[in-house]
Amino acid sequence: MKIDRIELRELQMPLVHPFETSFGRTTTRRIVLVQVDAEGLTGWGEVTAGEEPFYSYETPETAWHILRDYLIPWTLGKDWVAPGDVAARFRPIRGHNMAKAALENALWDIAAQQQDLPLAKLVGGTLTEIPCGVSIGIQTSEEELLEKVGREVATGYQRIKVKVKPGWDLNVLEAIRTRFPRLLLMADANSAYSLADLAHLKEFDRFYLMMIEQPLGWDDLLDHAKLQKEISTPICLDESIHNADDARKALQIGAGKIINIKLGRVGGFTEAKRVHEVCRARNVPVWCGGMLESGIGRAHNIAMSTLPGFTLPGDVSASKRYWAEDIIDPQVTVSAQGTIHVPQTAGLGYTPNHRRIEKLTVRKESFE
Ligand code: OSB
Ligand code: MG
């Protein structure tokens, strides 16, 4: 595969509802898209970094820099055999996984089109329908949260994740459990606690949650292992898993029992497949996380979610939960059973809408 041209662009996309986590609130996403032209085909990738360096150190700005000054020059004009070769070429750069993933995933899109395969098939997926959950941010009142939970359950979503932080945790879980005793429920703390909160974290056990996601430090494994020995709720790791080695070490020391795989956080499909393998070899369930993606990143997440180890509902949900109008056609929709039907056409399975993308673009730069 010979890469002829790469275009970077930044889109500003207002969310239909602001999204609040323990580290902050997002109202408009700044999304960097990577468009790759090779041998008459076009592939797309998305940088999933947050606007601020609060989930991880990456931002749209750091990704633009790493792509423009390193990843794109290292990729252009070279004759690649497989997208995985690009992943290997990017290894000398430490971190910046979301920048790497955007470019590598665009090449997977092209490879799928070249081989006339759905992206899901090319990456090794087997499911044709994926189970979906939703992630619900911190709200201004418990009543508002309960109403949102009720609406998502009625829509059909198979599990509900709520964001928690000190002061918005036991009280809201209690309220949800009282109203929805049998709901598949989990909480995501985004590193809002420390081991000093041990007694408090033990109280989460009474809500029989499916899991608690990343309760402790964003880059910690050791304290999570200590915590897991003290609580019965399974710990799911998100922020602290950057590659397959992290996953292996985490599972070896008992830092968690479940792993959330995000393509951006681990640097693209090649490494995400390795994380999946590490977990599958140990019978550890995984699920696909989300980063408030546009349709491009969402389409990649759908493909990833079809691998056989993705046995738990993920955070991959319908376009309309985020956008008045997504940038792909058709929009991502969810069935009444809370599933997404995986497209069976070649490539992404959704068509990027150039007119809409152009309208939302605030800057672009192309490289030949
Ligand atoms: O921790 O999973 C997370 C959104 C932004 C940053 C981090 C996270 C999230 C979500 C939302 O939970 C997932 C989604 O709906 O895309
Ligand atoms: Mg998370």
Coordinates of N, CA, C and O in Angstrom, one line a residue, residues 171-289:
N171 N -24.7 7.9 47.2 CA -26.0 8.5 47.1 C -26.7 8.2 45.8 O -27.9 7.7 45.8
V172 N -26.0 8.4 44.7 CA -26.7 8.2 43.4 C -26.9 6.7 43.1 O -27.9 6.2 42.5
L173 N -25.9 5.9 43.5 CA -26.0 4.4 43.2 C -27.2 3.9 44.1 O -27.9 3.0 43.6
E174 N -27.3 4.3 45.3 CA -28.4 3.9 46.1 C -29.8 4.3 45.4 O -30.7 3.5 45.4
A175 N -29.9 5.5 44.9 CA -31.1 5.9 44.3 C -31.4 5.1 43.0 O -32.5 4.7 42.8
I176 N -30.4 4.8 42.2 CA -30.6 4.0 41.0 C -31.0 2.6 41.4 O -31.9 2.0 40.8
R177 N -30.3 2.0 42.4 CA -30.6 0.6 42.8 C -32.1 0.5 43.4 O -32.7 -0.5 43.2
T178 N -32.5 1.5 44.1 CA -33.9 1.5 44.6 C -34.9 1.5 43.5 O -35.8 0.7 43.5
R179 N -34.6 2.3 42.5 CA -35.6 2.4 41.4 C -35.4 1.3 40.4 O -36.4 0.8 39.8
F180 N -34.2 0.8 40.2 CA -33.9 -0.3 39.2 C -33.1 -1.4 39.8 O -31.9 -1.6 39.5
P181 N -33.8 -2.3 40.6 CA -33.0 -3.3 41.4 C -32.3 -4.3 40.5 O -31.2 -4.8 41.0
R182 N -32.7 -4.6 39.3 CA -32.1 -5.6 38.6 C -31.2 -5.2 37.4 O -30.7 -6.0 36.6
L183 N -31.1 -3.9 37.3 CA -30.4 -3.3 36.2 C -28.9 -3.7 36.2 O -28.3 -3.8 37.2
L184 N -28.3 -4.0 35.0 CA -26.9 -4.2 34.9 C -26.2 -2.8 35.0 O -26.4 -2.0 34.1
L185 N -25.6 -2.6 36.1 CA -25.1 -1.3 36.5 C -23.6 -1.3 36.8 O -23.1 -2.2 37.4
M186 N -22.9 -0.2 36.4 CA -21.5 -0.1 36.8 C -21.2 1.4 37.0 O -22.0 2.3 36.6
A187 N -20.0 1.7 37.6 CA -19.6 3.0 37.9 C -18.2 3.3 37.4 O -17.4 2.4 37.4
D188 N -18.0 4.5 36.9 CA -16.7 4.9 36.4 C -16.2 6.1 37.1 O -16.8 7.1 37.1
A189 N -15.1 5.9 37.8 CA -14.6 7.0 38.7 C -13.5 7.9 38.0 O -13.2 9.0 38.6
N190 N -13.0 7.5 36.9 CA -11.9 8.2 36.2 C -10.9 8.7 37.2 O -10.5 9.9 37.3
S191 N -10.4 7.8 38.1 CA -9.3 8.1 39.0 C -9.6 9.2 40.1 O -8.7 9.9 40.5
A192 N -10.9 9.2 40.5 CA -11.2 10.2 41.5 C -10.9 9.8 43.0 O -11.1 10.6 43.9
Y193 N -10.4 8.6 43.2 CA -10.2 8.2 44.6 C -8.7 7.8 44.8 O -8.0 7.6 43.8
S194 N -8.4 7.5 46.1 CA -7.1 6.9 46.4 C -7.3 5.9 47.4 O -8.4 5.7 48.0
L195 N -6.2 5.2 47.8 CA -6.3 4.1 48.8 C -6.8 4.7 50.2 O -7.3 3.9 51.0
A196 N -6.6 6.0 50.4 CA -7.0 6.6 51.6 C -8.6 6.5 51.7 O -9.1 6.6 52.8
D197 N -9.2 6.3 50.6 CA -10.7 6.2 50.6 C -11.2 4.7 50.7 O -12.3 4.4 50.3
L198 N -10.3 3.8 51.1 CA -10.6 2.4 51.1 C -12.0 2.1 51.8 O -12.8 1.4 51.2
A199 N -12.2 2.6 53.0 CA -13.5 2.3 53.7 C -14.7 2.7 52.9 O -15.7 2.0 52.7
H200 N -14.6 3.9 52.2 CA -15.6 4.4 51.4 C -15.8 3.5 50.1 O -17.0 3.2 49.8
L201 N -14.7 3.1 49.5 CA -14.8 2.3 48.3 C -15.4 0.9 48.6 O -16.1 0.3 47.8
K202 N -15.2 0.4 49.8 CA -15.8 -0.9 50.2 C -17.3 -0.8 50.2 O -18.0 -1.8 50.0
E203 N -17.8 0.4 50.5 CA -19.3 0.5 50.5 C -19.9 0.4 49.1 O -21.1 0.1 49.0
F204 N -19.2 0.5 48.1 CA -19.7 0.3 46.7 C -20.2 -1.2 46.6 O -21.1 -1.5 45.7
D205 N -19.6 -2.1 47.3 CA -20.0 -3.5 47.2 C -21.4 -3.8 47.4 O -22.0 -4.7 46.9
R206 N -22.1 -3.0 48.2 CA -23.5 -3.3 48.5 C -24.5 -3.0 47.3 O -25.6 -3.4 47.3
F207 N -24.0 -2.4 46.2 CA -24.8 -2.2 45.0 C -24.6 -3.2 43.9 O -25.2 -3.1 42.8
Y208 N -23.9 -4.3 44.3 CA -23.7 -5.4 43.3 C -23.5 -4.9 41.9 O -24.2 -5.3 40.9
L209 N -22.5 -4.0 41.7 CA -22.2 -3.5 40.4 C -21.5 -4.5 39.6 O -20.8 -5.4 40.1
M210 N -21.6 -4.4 38.3 CA -20.9 -5.3 37.4 C -19.4 -5.1 37.5 O -18.6 -6.0 37.4
M211 N -19.0 -3.8 37.8 CA -17.6 -3.4 38.0 C -17.5 -2.0 38.4 O -18.5 -1.2 38.2
I212 N -16.4 -1.6 38.9 CA -16.1 -0.2 39.1 C -14.8 0.1 38.3 O -13.8 -0.7 38.3
E213 N -15.0 1.1 37.4 CA -13.9 1.4 36.4 C -12.9 2.4 37.0 O -13.4 3.5 37.5
Q214 N -11.7 2.1 36.9 CA -10.6 3.0 37.2 C -10.8 3.9 38.5 O -10.8 5.1 38.4
P215 N -11.0 3.2 39.6 CA -11.2 4.0 40.8 C -10.0 4.8 41.2 O -10.1 6.0 41.8
L216 N -8.7 4.3 41.0 CA -7.5 4.9 41.5 C -6.7 5.6 40.4 O -7.2 5.8 39.3
G217 N -5.4 5.9 40.7 CA -4.6 6.7 39.9 C -4.6 6.3 38.4 O -4.7 5.1 38.0
W218 N -4.5 7.3 37.5 CA -4.6 7.1 36.1 C -3.5 6.2 35.5 O -3.7 5.6 34.5
D219 N -2.4 6.2 36.2 CA -1.3 5.3 35.7 C -0.9 4.2 36.7 O 0.2 3.7 36.6
D220 N -1.8 4.0 37.6 CA -1.5 3.0 38.7 C -1.9 1.6 38.4 O -3.0 1.4 37.8
L221 N -1.1 0.6 38.8 CA -1.6 -0.8 38.8 C -1.5 -1.3 40.2 O -2.4 -2.0 40.7
L222 N -0.5 -1.0 41.0 CA -0.2 -1.6 42.3 C -1.3 -1.3 43.3 O -1.8 -2.2 44.0
D223 N -1.7 -0.1 43.4 CA -2.8 0.3 44.4 C -4.1 -0.4 44.0 O -4.9 -0.8 44.9
H224 N -4.3 -0.5 42.7 CA -5.6 -1.2 42.2 C -5.5 -2.6 42.7 O -6.6 -3.2 43.1
A225 N -4.3 -3.3 42.7 CA -4.2 -4.7 43.1 C -4.5 -4.8 44.6 O -5.2 -5.7 45.1
K226 N -4.0 -3.8 45.4 CA -4.3 -3.7 46.8 C -5.8 -3.6 47.0 O -6.4 -4.3 47.9
L227 N -6.4 -2.7 46.3 CA -7.9 -2.4 46.4 C -8.7 -3.7 46.1 O -9.6 -4.0 46.8
Q228 N -8.3 -4.3 44.9 CA -9.1 -5.5 44.5 C -9.2 -6.6 45.5 O -10.2 -7.3 45.6
K229 N -8.1 -6.7 46.3 CA -8.1 -7.7 47.4 C -9.1 -7.4 48.5 O -9.5 -8.2 49.3
E230 N -9.5 -6.1 48.6 CA -10.3 -5.6 49.7 C -11.8 -5.5 49.3 O -12.6 -5.3 50.2
I231 N -12.1 -5.5 48.1 CA -13.5 -5.3 47.7 C -14.0 -6.5 46.8 O -13.1 -7.1 46.1
S232 N -15.3 -6.7 46.8 CA -15.8 -7.8 46.0 C -16.2 -7.3 44.6 O -16.2 -8.1 43.6
T233 N -16.5 -6.0 44.4 CA -16.8 -5.5 43.1 C -15.6 -5.6 42.2 O -14.5 -5.2 42.5
P234 N -15.8 -6.2 41.0 CA -14.6 -6.4 40.1 C -14.1 -5.0 39.7 O -14.9 -4.1 39.4
I235 N -12.8 -4.8 39.6 CA -12.2 -3.6 39.1 C -12.0 -3.7 37.6 O -11.5 -4.8 37.2
C236 N -12.4 -2.7 36.9 CA -12.1 -2.7 35.4 C -11.1 -1.6 35.2 O -11.3 -0.4 35.7
L237 N -10.0 -1.8 34.5 CA -9.0 -0.8 34.2 C -9.3 -0.2 32.9 O -9.6 -0.8 31.9
D238 N -9.2 1.2 32.9 CA -9.3 2.0 31.6 C -8.0 2.8 31.5 O -7.0 2.3 30.8
E239 N -7.9 3.9 32.1 CA -6.7 4.8 31.9 C -5.4 4.2 32.0 O -4.4 4.6 31.3
S240 N -5.2 3.2 32.9 CA -3.8 2.7 33.1 C -3.4 1.6 32.2 O -2.3 1.0 32.4
I241 N -4.2 1.2 31.2 CA -3.7 0.2 30.3 C -3.4 0.8 28.9 O -4.3 1.2 28.2
H242 N -2.1 0.9 28.6 CA -1.7 1.6 27.4 C -1.2 0.6 26.3 O -0.9 1.0 25.2
N243 N -1.0 -0.6 26.7 CA -0.6 -1.6 25.7 C -0.8 -3.0 26.3 O -1.2 -3.2 27.5
A244 N -0.4 -4.0 25.5 CA -0.6 -5.4 26.0 C 0.2 -5.8 27.2 O -0.2 -6.6 28.0
D245 N 1.4 -5.2 27.3 CA 2.3 -5.5 28.4 C 1.6 -5.0 29.7 O 1.7 -5.6 30.7
D246 N 1.0 -3.8 29.6 CA 0.3 -3.3 30.8 C -0.8 -4.2 31.2 O -1.0 -4.5 32.4
A247 N -1.5 -4.8 30.2 CA -2.6 -5.7 30.5 C -2.1 -6.9 31.2 O -2.6 -7.4 32.2
R248 N -1.0 -7.5 30.6 CA -0.4 -8.7 31.2 C 0.0 -8.4 32.7 O -0.3 -9.2 33.6
K249 N 0.7 -7.3 32.9 CA 1.2 -7.0 34.3 C 0.0 -6.8 35.2 O 0.0 -7.3 36.4
A250 N -1.0 -6.1 34.7 CA -2.2 -5.8 35.6 C -2.8 -7.1 36.0 O -3.2 -7.3 37.2
L251 N -3.0 -8.0 35.1 CA -3.7 -9.3 35.4 C -2.8 -10.2 36.3 O -3.3 -10.8 37.2
Q252 N -1.5 -10.1 36.0 CA -0.6 -10.9 36.8 C -0.6 -10.5 38.3 O -0.6 -11.4 39.2
I253 N -0.7 -9.2 38.6 CA -0.7 -8.8 40.0 C -2.2 -8.7 40.5 O -2.3 -8.2 41.7
G254 N -3.2 -8.9 39.7 CA -4.6 -8.8 40.2 C -5.1 -7.4 40.4 O -5.8 -7.1 41.3
A255 N -4.6 -6.5 39.5 CA -5.0 -5.1 39.6 C -6.5 -4.9 39.1 O -7.0 -3.8 39.3
G256 N -7.0 -5.9 38.5 CA -8.4 -5.8 38.0 C -8.9 -7.1 37.4 O -8.0 -8.1 37.3
K257 N -10.2 -7.2 37.1 CA -10.7 -8.5 36.6 C -11.3 -8.3 35.2 O -11.8 -9.3 34.6
I258 N -11.3 -7.1 34.7 CA -12.0 -6.7 33.5 C -11.1 -5.6 32.8 O -10.6 -4.8 33.6
I259 N -11.0 -5.6 31.5 CA -10.3 -4.5 30.9 C -11.2 -3.8 29.8 O -11.9 -4.5 29.0
N260 N -11.2 -2.5 29.9 CA -11.9 -1.6 28.9 C -10.8 -1.4 27.8 O -9.7 -0.8 28.1
I261 N -11.1 -1.8 26.6 CA -10.2 -1.5 25.5 C -10.6 -0.3 24.7 O -11.8 -0.2 24.2
K262 N -9.7 0.7 24.6 CA -10.0 1.9 23.7 C -8.9 1.9 22.7 O -7.7 1.9 23.0
L263 N -9.3 2.0 21.4 CA -8.4 2.0 20.3 C -7.4 3.2 20.5 O -6.2 3.0 20.3
G264 N -7.8 4.3 20.8 CA -6.9 5.5 20.9 C -5.9 5.3 22.0 O -4.7 5.5 21.9
R265 N -6.4 4.9 23.2 CA -5.5 4.8 24.4 C -4.4 3.8 24.2 O -3.3 3.9 24.8
V266 N -4.7 2.7 23.4 CA -3.6 1.7 23.2 C -2.9 1.9 21.9 O -2.0 1.1 21.6
G267 N -3.3 2.9 21.0 CA -2.5 3.2 19.8 C -2.9 2.5 18.5 O -2.2 2.5 17.6
G268 N -4.2 2.0 18.5 CA -4.7 1.5 17.3 C -5.0 0.0 17.3 O -4.8 -0.7 18.3
F269 N -5.6 -0.5 16.2 CA -6.1 -1.9 16.1 C -5.0 -2.9 16.4 O -5.3 -3.9 17.1
T270 N -3.7 -2.7 16.0 CA -2.7 -3.7 16.1 C -2.5 -4.0 17.6 O -2.5 -5.2 18.1
E271 N -2.3 -2.9 18.4 CA -2.1 -3.1 19.9 C -3.4 -3.6 20.6 O -3.4 -4.4 21.5
A272 N -4.5 -3.0 20.1 CA -5.8 -3.4 20.7 C -6.1 -4.9 20.6 O -6.6 -5.6 21.5
K273 N -5.7 -5.4 19.4 CA -5.8 -6.9 19.2 C -4.9 -7.7 20.2 O -5.3 -8.7 20.7
R274 N -3.8 -7.1 20.4 CA -2.9 -7.8 21.4 C -3.4 -7.8 22.8 O -3.3 -8.7 23.5
V275 N -4.0 -6.6 23.2 CA -4.6 -6.5 24.5 C -5.7 -7.6 24.6 O -5.8 -8.3 25.6
H276 N -6.5 -7.6 23.6 CA -7.6 -8.6 23.5 C -7.1 -10.0 23.7 O -7.6 -10.8 24.5
E277 N -6.0 -10.3 23.0 CA -5.4 -11.7 23.1 C -4.9 -12.0 24.5 O -5.1 -13.1 25.0
V278 N -4.2 -11.0 25.1 CA -3.7 -11.2 26.5 C -4.9 -11.6 27.4 O -4.8 -12.5 28.3
C279 N -6.0 -10.8 27.3 CA -7.1 -11.0 28.2 C -7.8 -12.4 27.9 O -8.2 -13.1 28.8
R280 N -8.0 -12.7 26.6 CA -8.7 -13.9 26.2 C -7.9 -15.1 26.7 O -8.5 -16.1 27.2
A281 N -6.6 -15.1 26.6 CA -5.8 -16.2 27.1 C -6.0 -16.5 28.6 O -5.8 -17.6 29.0
R282 N -6.4 -15.5 29.3 CA -6.6 -15.6 30.7 C -8.1 -15.6 31.1 O -8.5 -15.5 32.3
N283 N -9.0 -15.7 30.1 CA -10.4 -15.7 30.3 C -10.9 -14.4 31.0 O -11.8 -14.4 31.8
V284 N -10.3 -13.3 30.7 CA -10.7 -12.0 31.3 C -11.5 -11.3 30.2 O -11.1 -11.1 29.1
P285 N -12.8 -11.0 30.6 CA -13.6 -10.3 29.7 C -13.2 -8.9 29.4 O -12.6 -8.2 30.2
V286 N -13.4 -8.4 28.1 CA -13.1 -7.0 27.7 C -14.4 -6.4 27.1 O -15.3 -7.1 26.8
W287 N -14.4 -5.1 27.1 CA -15.4 -4.4 26.4 C -14.8 -3.1 25.8 O -13.7 -2.7 26.1
C288 N -15.5 -2.5 24.8 CA -15.0 -1.4 24.1 C -15.4 -0.1 24.7 O -16.6 0.2 24.8
G289 N -14.5 0.7 25.1 CA -14.8 2.0 25.7 C -15.0 3.0 24.6 O -14.8 2.8 23.4

